[in-house]
GROMACS .gro file of C-alpha atoms in nm:
model
  358
    1UNK     CA    1  -0.524   3.022   1.832
    2UNK     CA    2  -0.205   3.190   1.715
    3UNK     CA    3  -0.055   3.105   1.371
    4UNK     CA    4   0.260   3.211   1.464
    5UNK     CA    5   0.503   2.903   1.364
    6UNK     CA    6   0.837   2.792   1.451
    7UNK     CA    7   1.085   2.864   1.062
    8UNK     CA    8   1.125   2.530   0.964
    9UNK     CA    9   1.453   2.365   0.998
   10UNK     CA   10   1.426   2.160   0.708
   11UNK     CA   11   1.250   2.340   0.416
   12UNK     CA   12   1.200   2.166   0.116
   13UNK     CA   13   1.114   1.848   0.046
   14UNK     CA   14   1.247   1.490   0.028
   15UNK     CA   15   0.996   1.194   0.146
   16UNK     CA   16   0.625   1.196   0.283
   17UNK     CA   17   0.441   0.899   0.412
   18UNK     CA   18   0.079   0.854   0.471
   19UNK     CA   19   0.172   0.582   0.712
   20UNK     CA   20  -0.006   0.660   0.999
   21UNK     CA   21  -0.331   0.479   0.993
   22UNK     CA   22  -0.110   0.113   1.027
   23UNK     CA   23   0.067   0.167   1.259
   24UNK     CA   24   0.019   0.055   1.624
   25UNK     CA   25   0.051   0.376   1.813
   26UNK     CA   26  -0.256   0.489   1.639
   27UNK     CA   27  -0.440   0.275   1.722
   28UNK     CA   28  -0.362   0.391   2.101
   29UNK     CA   29  -0.524   0.721   2.052
   30UNK     CA   30  -0.785   0.622   1.805
   31UNK     CA   31  -0.932   0.403   2.082
   32UNK     CA   32  -1.333   0.287   1.964
   33UNK     CA   33  -1.348   0.660   1.822
   34UNK     CA   34  -1.535   0.696   1.499
   35UNK     CA   35  -1.272   0.801   1.216
   36UNK     CA   36  -1.460   1.106   1.147
   37UNK     CA   37  -1.477   1.208   1.492
   38UNK     CA   38  -1.019   1.216   1.483
   39UNK     CA   39  -1.130   1.408   1.176
   40UNK     CA   40  -1.263   1.682   1.331
   41UNK     CA   41  -1.091   1.653   1.703
   42UNK     CA   42  -0.799   1.871   1.658
   43UNK     CA   43  -0.595   1.758   1.917
   44UNK     CA   44  -0.647   1.387   1.820
   45UNK     CA   45  -0.599   1.480   1.476
   46UNK     CA   46  -0.268   1.675   1.559
   47UNK     CA   47  -0.163   1.431   1.721
   48UNK     CA   48  -0.239   1.133   1.440
   49UNK     CA   49  -0.073   1.375   1.234
   50UNK     CA   50   0.262   1.339   1.432
   51UNK     CA   51   0.278   1.008   1.470
   52UNK     CA   52   0.466   0.883   1.153
   53UNK     CA   53   0.694   1.225   1.172
   54UNK     CA   54   0.803   1.118   1.494
   55UNK     CA   55   0.839   0.693   1.447
   56UNK     CA   56   1.079   0.784   1.163
   57UNK     CA   57   1.257   1.062   1.268
   58UNK     CA   58   1.512   1.198   1.028
   59UNK     CA   59   1.419   0.972   0.801
   60UNK     CA   60   1.053   1.148   0.555
   61UNK     CA   61   1.073   1.535   0.552
   62UNK     CA   62   0.661   1.581   0.499
   63UNK     CA   63   0.351   1.597   0.744
   64UNK     CA   64  -0.012   1.538   0.613
   65UNK     CA   65  -0.222   1.625   0.777
   66UNK     CA   66  -0.490   1.308   0.953
   67UNK     CA   67  -0.818   1.426   0.735
   68UNK     CA   68  -1.008   1.232   0.495
   69UNK     CA   69  -1.116   1.358   0.140
   70UNK     CA   70  -1.502   1.294   0.175
   71UNK     CA   71  -1.494   1.577   0.436
   72UNK     CA   72  -1.660   1.867   0.131
   73UNK     CA   73  -1.883   1.605   0.049
   74UNK     CA   74  -1.994   1.648   0.373
   75UNK     CA   75  -1.993   1.982   0.337
   76UNK     CA   76  -2.193   1.987   0.091
   77UNK     CA   77  -2.462   1.842   0.313
   78UNK     CA   78  -2.403   1.445   0.218
   79UNK     CA   79  -2.376   1.241   0.459
   80UNK     CA   80  -2.064   0.998   0.467
   81UNK     CA   81  -1.974   0.696   0.728
   82UNK     CA   82  -1.682   0.499   0.723
   83UNK     CA   83  -1.808   0.117   0.798
   84UNK     CA   84  -1.538  -0.068   0.969
   85UNK     CA   85  -1.334  -0.294   0.699
   86UNK     CA   86  -1.551  -0.178   0.437
   87UNK     CA   87  -1.487   0.205   0.389
   88UNK     CA   88  -1.650   0.529   0.355
   89UNK     CA   89  -1.995   0.474   0.274
   90UNK     CA   90  -2.291   0.745   0.142
   91UNK     CA   91  -2.629   0.602   0.313
   92UNK     CA   92  -2.782   0.842   0.086
   93UNK     CA   93  -2.599   0.813  -0.249
   94UNK     CA   94  -2.698   1.113  -0.545
   95UNK     CA   95  -2.907   0.871  -0.809
   96UNK     CA   96  -2.954   1.159  -1.080
   97UNK     CA   97  -3.010   1.513  -1.172
   98UNK     CA   98  -3.364   1.426  -1.119
   99UNK     CA   99  -3.384   1.301  -0.732
  100UNK     CA  100  -3.409   1.608  -0.568
  101UNK     CA  101  -3.048   1.586  -0.368
  102UNK     CA  102  -2.908   1.667  -0.657
  103UNK     CA  103  -3.046   2.016  -0.684
  104UNK     CA  104  -3.052   2.054  -0.244
  105UNK     CA  105  -2.626   2.025  -0.303
  106UNK     CA  106  -2.584   2.240  -0.632
  107UNK     CA  107  -2.811   2.500  -0.412
  108UNK     CA  108  -2.625   2.456  -0.174
  109UNK     CA  109  -2.450   2.768  -0.034
  110UNK     CA  110  -2.134   2.587   0.157
  111UNK     CA  111  -1.897   2.819   0.374
  112UNK     CA  112  -1.612   2.658   0.391
  113UNK     CA  113  -1.448   2.843   0.603
  114UNK     CA  114  -1.742   2.724   0.845
  115UNK     CA  115  -1.839   2.384   0.771
  116UNK     CA  116  -1.454   2.306   0.813
  117UNK     CA  117  -1.284   2.467   1.086
  118UNK     CA  118  -1.197   2.198   1.205
  119UNK     CA  119  -0.986   2.079   0.923
  120UNK     CA  120  -0.801   2.420   0.994
  121UNK     CA  121  -0.750   2.429   1.351
  122UNK     CA  122  -0.582   2.105   1.348
  123UNK     CA  123  -0.360   2.227   1.063
  124UNK     CA  124  -0.249   2.558   1.281
  125UNK     CA  125  -0.211   2.273   1.634
  126UNK     CA  126   0.010   2.078   1.444
  127UNK     CA  127   0.254   2.362   1.273
  128UNK     CA  128   0.294   2.413   1.582
  129UNK     CA  129   0.380   2.099   1.740
  130UNK     CA  130   0.568   2.043   1.474
  131UNK     CA  131   0.797   2.348   1.587
  132UNK     CA  132   1.054   2.294   1.197
  133UNK     CA  133   1.099   2.008   1.200
  134UNK     CA  134   0.877   1.960   0.850
  135UNK     CA  135   0.659   2.066   0.642
  136UNK     CA  136   0.290   2.080   0.638
  137UNK     CA  137   0.101   1.917   0.401
  138UNK     CA  138  -0.245   1.989   0.293
  139UNK     CA  139  -0.533   1.803   0.088
  140UNK     CA  140  -0.849   1.702  -0.011
  141UNK     CA  141  -0.953   1.521  -0.311
  142UNK     CA  142  -1.010   1.613  -0.690
  143UNK     CA  143  -1.370   1.723  -0.782
  144UNK     CA  144  -1.370   1.380  -1.027
  145UNK     CA  145  -1.351   1.181  -0.764
  146UNK     CA  146  -1.542   1.374  -0.483
  147UNK     CA  147  -1.784   1.268  -0.772
  148UNK     CA  148  -1.744   0.906  -0.775
  149UNK     CA  149  -1.837   0.901  -0.429
  150UNK     CA  150  -2.089   1.107  -0.414
  151UNK     CA  151  -2.285   0.898  -0.637
  152UNK     CA  152  -2.152   0.580  -0.562
  153UNK     CA  153  -2.224   0.578  -0.255
  154UNK     CA  154  -1.875   0.416  -0.181
  155UNK     CA  155  -1.573   0.247  -0.324
  156UNK     CA  156  -1.652   0.029  -0.626
  157UNK     CA  157  -1.513  -0.236  -0.872
  158UNK     CA  158  -1.694  -0.130  -1.198
  159UNK     CA  159  -1.817   0.220  -1.134
  160UNK     CA  160  -2.115   0.166  -1.331
  161UNK     CA  161  -2.362   0.468  -1.157
  162UNK     CA  162  -2.083   0.720  -1.249
  163UNK     CA  163  -2.048   0.661  -1.515
  164UNK     CA  164  -2.399   0.668  -1.600
  165UNK     CA  165  -2.378   1.057  -1.507
  166UNK     CA  166  -2.142   1.201  -1.701
  167UNK     CA  167  -2.200   0.972  -2.052
  168UNK     CA  168  -2.586   1.071  -1.961
  169UNK     CA  169  -2.604   1.344  -1.765
  170UNK     CA  170  -2.245   1.540  -1.915
  171UNK     CA  171  -2.385   1.898  -1.833
  172UNK     CA  172  -2.552   1.786  -1.514
  173UNK     CA  173  -2.193   1.621  -1.429
  174UNK     CA  174  -1.994   1.932  -1.505
  175UNK     CA  175  -2.202   2.134  -1.272
  176UNK     CA  176  -2.181   2.011  -1.027
  177UNK     CA  177  -1.821   1.903  -1.145
  178UNK     CA  178  -1.712   2.299  -1.103
  179UNK     CA  179  -1.923   2.335  -0.758
  180UNK     CA  180  -1.677   2.059  -0.643
  181UNK     CA  181  -1.393   2.257  -0.800
  182UNK     CA  182  -1.447   2.640  -0.645
  183UNK     CA  183  -1.464   2.435  -0.275
  184UNK     CA  184  -1.133   2.244  -0.326
  185UNK     CA  185  -1.020   2.631  -0.397
  186UNK     CA  186  -1.148   2.764  -0.123
  187UNK     CA  187  -1.068   2.491   0.100
  188UNK     CA  188  -0.702   2.458  -0.007
  189UNK     CA  189  -0.613   2.814   0.060
  190UNK     CA  190  -0.815   2.817   0.408
  191UNK     CA  191  -0.621   2.554   0.476
  192UNK     CA  192  -0.243   2.746   0.390
  193UNK     CA  193  -0.384   3.084   0.577
  194UNK     CA  194  -0.439   2.840   0.902
  195UNK     CA  195  -0.058   2.640   0.881
  196UNK     CA  196  -0.024   2.444   0.537
  197UNK     CA  197   0.298   2.496   0.347
  198UNK     CA  198   0.254   2.266   0.088
  199UNK     CA  199  -0.118   2.113  -0.101
  200UNK     CA  200  -0.189   1.820  -0.317
  201UNK     CA  201  -0.479   1.696  -0.521
  202UNK     CA  202  -0.643   1.370  -0.476
  203UNK     CA  203  -0.776   1.219  -0.742
  204UNK     CA  204  -0.764   0.844  -0.681
  205UNK     CA  205  -1.014   0.769  -0.919
  206UNK     CA  206  -0.825   0.890  -1.249
  207UNK     CA  207  -0.799   0.571  -1.388
  208UNK     CA  208  -1.200   0.482  -1.426
  209UNK     CA  209  -1.177   0.779  -1.731
  210UNK     CA  210  -1.033   0.667  -2.083
  211UNK     CA  211  -0.760   0.941  -2.151
  212UNK     CA  212  -1.132   1.148  -2.339
  213UNK     CA  213  -1.303   1.089  -2.083
  214UNK     CA  214  -0.998   1.238  -1.835
  215UNK     CA  215  -0.992   1.519  -2.080
  216UNK     CA  216  -1.314   1.587  -2.052
  217UNK     CA  217  -1.426   1.488  -1.673
  218UNK     CA  218  -1.129   1.572  -1.424
  219UNK     CA  219  -0.844   1.737  -1.658
  220UNK     CA  220  -1.030   2.083  -1.653
  221UNK     CA  221  -1.114   2.110  -1.301
  222UNK     CA  222  -0.767   1.988  -1.160
  223UNK     CA  223  -0.681   2.310  -1.431
  224UNK     CA  224  -0.910   2.549  -1.236
  225UNK     CA  225  -0.784   2.413  -0.901
  226UNK     CA  226  -0.397   2.506  -0.972
  227UNK     CA  227  -0.565   2.839  -1.217
  228UNK     CA  228  -0.765   2.983  -0.898
  229UNK     CA  229  -0.595   2.877  -0.608
  230UNK     CA  230  -0.271   3.137  -0.657
  231UNK     CA  231  -0.490   3.373  -0.704
  232UNK     CA  232  -0.769   3.319  -0.394
  233UNK     CA  233  -0.425   3.332  -0.157
  234UNK     CA  234  -0.328   3.630  -0.322
  235UNK     CA  235  -0.709   3.788  -0.243
  236UNK     CA  236  -0.622   3.607   0.148
  237UNK     CA  237  -0.224   3.790   0.159
  238UNK     CA  238  -0.147   3.457   0.183
  239UNK     CA  239   0.172   3.288  -0.034
  240UNK     CA  240   0.146   3.089  -0.327
  241UNK     CA  241   0.242   2.705  -0.210
  242UNK     CA  242   0.333   2.431  -0.375
  243UNK     CA  243   0.118   2.221  -0.540
  244UNK     CA  244   0.084   1.853  -0.671
  245UNK     CA  245  -0.121   1.635  -0.802
  246UNK     CA  246  -0.224   1.272  -0.789
  247UNK     CA  247  -0.429   1.084  -1.087
  248UNK     CA  248  -0.427   0.755  -0.961
  249UNK     CA  249  -0.361   0.509  -1.294
  250UNK     CA  250  -0.336   0.809  -1.564
  251UNK     CA  251  -0.059   0.708  -1.686
  252UNK     CA  252  -0.175   0.828  -2.030
  253UNK     CA  253  -0.243   1.197  -1.929
  254UNK     CA  254   0.119   1.307  -1.788
  255UNK     CA  255   0.199   1.540  -2.058
  256UNK     CA  256  -0.077   1.668  -1.973
  257UNK     CA  257  -0.054   1.677  -1.578
  258UNK     CA  258   0.263   1.858  -1.658
  259UNK     CA  259   0.065   2.139  -1.833
  260UNK     CA  260  -0.202   2.162  -1.623
  261UNK     CA  261  -0.037   2.432  -1.369
  262UNK     CA  262   0.112   2.221  -1.044
  263UNK     CA  263   0.428   2.223  -0.956
  264UNK     CA  264   0.509   1.814  -0.821
  265UNK     CA  265   0.283   1.531  -1.035
  266UNK     CA  266   0.283   1.220  -0.822
  267UNK     CA  267   0.313   0.873  -0.960
  268UNK     CA  268   0.189   0.541  -0.939
  269UNK     CA  269   0.414   0.221  -0.960
  270UNK     CA  270   0.245   0.164  -1.292
  271UNK     CA  271   0.479   0.432  -1.502
  272UNK     CA  272   0.818   0.296  -1.532
  273UNK     CA  273   1.041   0.625  -1.352
  274UNK     CA  274   1.309   0.702  -1.681
  275UNK     CA  275   1.023   0.692  -1.902
  276UNK     CA  276   0.793   0.981  -1.657
  277UNK     CA  277   1.152   1.160  -1.684
  278UNK     CA  278   1.130   1.170  -2.016
  279UNK     CA  279   0.847   1.278  -2.081
  280UNK     CA  280   0.849   1.549  -1.764
  281UNK     CA  281   1.156   1.749  -1.992
  282UNK     CA  282   1.144   1.974  -1.621
  283UNK     CA  283   0.888   2.071  -1.656
  284UNK     CA  284   0.774   1.909  -1.315
  285UNK     CA  285   0.902   1.770  -1.009
  286UNK     CA  286   0.856   1.380  -0.976
  287UNK     CA  287   0.673   1.223  -0.672
  288UNK     CA  288   0.665   0.842  -0.590
  289UNK     CA  289   0.630   0.585  -0.724
  290UNK     CA  290   0.736   0.264  -0.585
  291UNK     CA  291   0.528  -0.026  -0.568
  292UNK     CA  292   0.327  -0.001  -0.179
  293UNK     CA  293   0.331  -0.403  -0.233
  294UNK     CA  294   0.701  -0.414  -0.246
  295UNK     CA  295   0.760  -0.407   0.146
  296UNK     CA  296   0.580  -0.703   0.185
  297UNK     CA  297   0.789  -0.916   0.037
  298UNK     CA  298   1.124  -0.801   0.315
  299UNK     CA  299   1.424  -0.598   0.294
  300UNK     CA  300   1.593  -0.741   0.032
  301UNK     CA  301   1.265  -0.700  -0.297
  302UNK     CA  302   1.271  -0.304  -0.099
  303UNK     CA  303   1.587  -0.245  -0.123
  304UNK     CA  304   1.548  -0.372  -0.478
  305UNK     CA  305   1.271  -0.218  -0.522
  306UNK     CA  306   1.433   0.135  -0.428
  307UNK     CA  307   1.809   0.059  -0.656
  308UNK     CA  308   1.533   0.070  -0.927
  309UNK     CA  309   1.363   0.348  -0.865
  310UNK     CA  310   1.623   0.549  -0.761
  311UNK     CA  311   1.827   0.466  -1.092
  312UNK     CA  312   1.558   0.576  -1.356
  313UNK     CA  313   1.437   0.954  -1.160
  314UNK     CA  314   1.845   0.955  -1.271
  315UNK     CA  315   2.018   0.943  -0.892
  316UNK     CA  316   1.790   1.127  -0.709
  317UNK     CA  317   1.975   1.461  -0.787
  318UNK     CA  318   1.737   1.672  -0.844
  319UNK     CA  319   1.368   1.697  -0.976
  320UNK     CA  320   1.234   1.433  -0.759
  321UNK     CA  321   1.064   1.356  -0.456
  322UNK     CA  322   1.039   1.043  -0.346
  323UNK     CA  323   0.760   0.754  -0.230
  324UNK     CA  324   0.545   0.505  -0.282
  325UNK     CA  325   0.354   0.519  -0.550
  326UNK     CA  326   0.012   0.463  -0.314
  327UNK     CA  327  -0.056   0.507   0.012
  328UNK     CA  328   0.076   0.246   0.321
  329UNK     CA  329  -0.143  -0.051   0.293
  330UNK     CA  330  -0.238  -0.273   0.558
  331UNK     CA  331  -0.070  -0.546   0.757
  332UNK     CA  332   0.257  -0.340   0.677
  333UNK     CA  333   0.592  -0.415   0.911
  334UNK     CA  334   0.667  -0.066   1.030
  335UNK     CA  335   1.022  -0.163   1.037
  336UNK     CA  336   1.003  -0.283   0.663
  337UNK     CA  337   0.828   0.031   0.580
  338UNK     CA  338   1.126   0.250   0.781
  339UNK     CA  339   1.395   0.008   0.651
  340UNK     CA  340   1.298   0.163   0.259
  341UNK     CA  341   1.281   0.501   0.447
  342UNK     CA  342   1.692   0.423   0.544
  343UNK     CA  343   1.737   0.275   0.155
  344UNK     CA  344   1.641   0.592  -0.026
  345UNK     CA  345   1.901   0.722   0.206
  346UNK     CA  346   2.181   0.537   0.130
  347UNK     CA  347   2.094   0.552  -0.227
  348UNK     CA  348   2.110   0.879  -0.333
  349UNK     CA  349   2.356   0.991  -0.047
  350UNK     CA  350   2.163   1.178   0.221
  351UNK     CA  351   2.303   1.200   0.520
  352UNK     CA  352   2.060   1.309   0.732
  353UNK     CA  353   1.652   1.471   0.644
  354UNK     CA  354   1.687   1.766   0.407
  355UNK     CA  355   1.580   1.830   0.084
  356UNK     CA  356   1.563   1.775  -0.270
  357UNK     CA  357   1.485   2.078  -0.437
  358UNK     CA  358   1.430   2.151  -0.844
   0.00000   0.00000   0.00000
């Protein structure tokens, strides 16, 4: 597949939305297909990626490839299923370093280029069909979050299993975290080679770690990615691209994340924007951070939330990417999400889809 792409019409980023899974057109394309079948079929992944861009044309300034963070555990030899109305499920999670599977996963030589080729083909196809309208974001899960899923076997409320691992088997946990981090570097680099123009690392379960544990079991591996990805890209003859880290719930780590080597730090809705700006001190671009729940409140509530957010980030003139503090949640009315975007444009004085750089 050719990787000759049209130049960007908009080479900066204001706001991005992962709204696709809750749009009615998503279900028309997905039909009765398995979730991961959609991820593994480039034509379908491309179509699903483009849906929010086309529905909210002129309002969102980036697309994020339709995929899932759990494709890395799959590439590492683990079975992952997406169970309807429940979420991801590992039929055989890691039990202990002595269960046999741990050594299998650790010894497996993961060829990220071969195992995850379907993601790169989807990225290349999507870049072509975007025709330069907006940049395309690639992503991966953070090592701590991926380890959590691999041990818990899915989502969790108490995270008993993964906390047993890190406190009872800290060195074995770190060995696996390091392996995951190395795969993340290769995976993100290959996404850039395929056409991704920005990349994001999602640490969705960061809030489950104390500040001390975050510094031990998450931050070093986030830093490994930010330090080694540019080197890997240089080795491949690829340009360095902007990197975003989003550690959900790790409000206590904002200062450290600003020095973790990323260009952008995503914020969830638990952080006060003005306080985040004060802590960041211009070291990074901040992204966020409206509560997704406000989209259930109707236009008046949305307008108030956007007003507070824009004000907190200094009027939205520089150093900020407007976004929700997490993904769009089920049951949101698509037109209300569109109103959210429109309010950002109105309150930041932006007449059209354009950019907001540092």
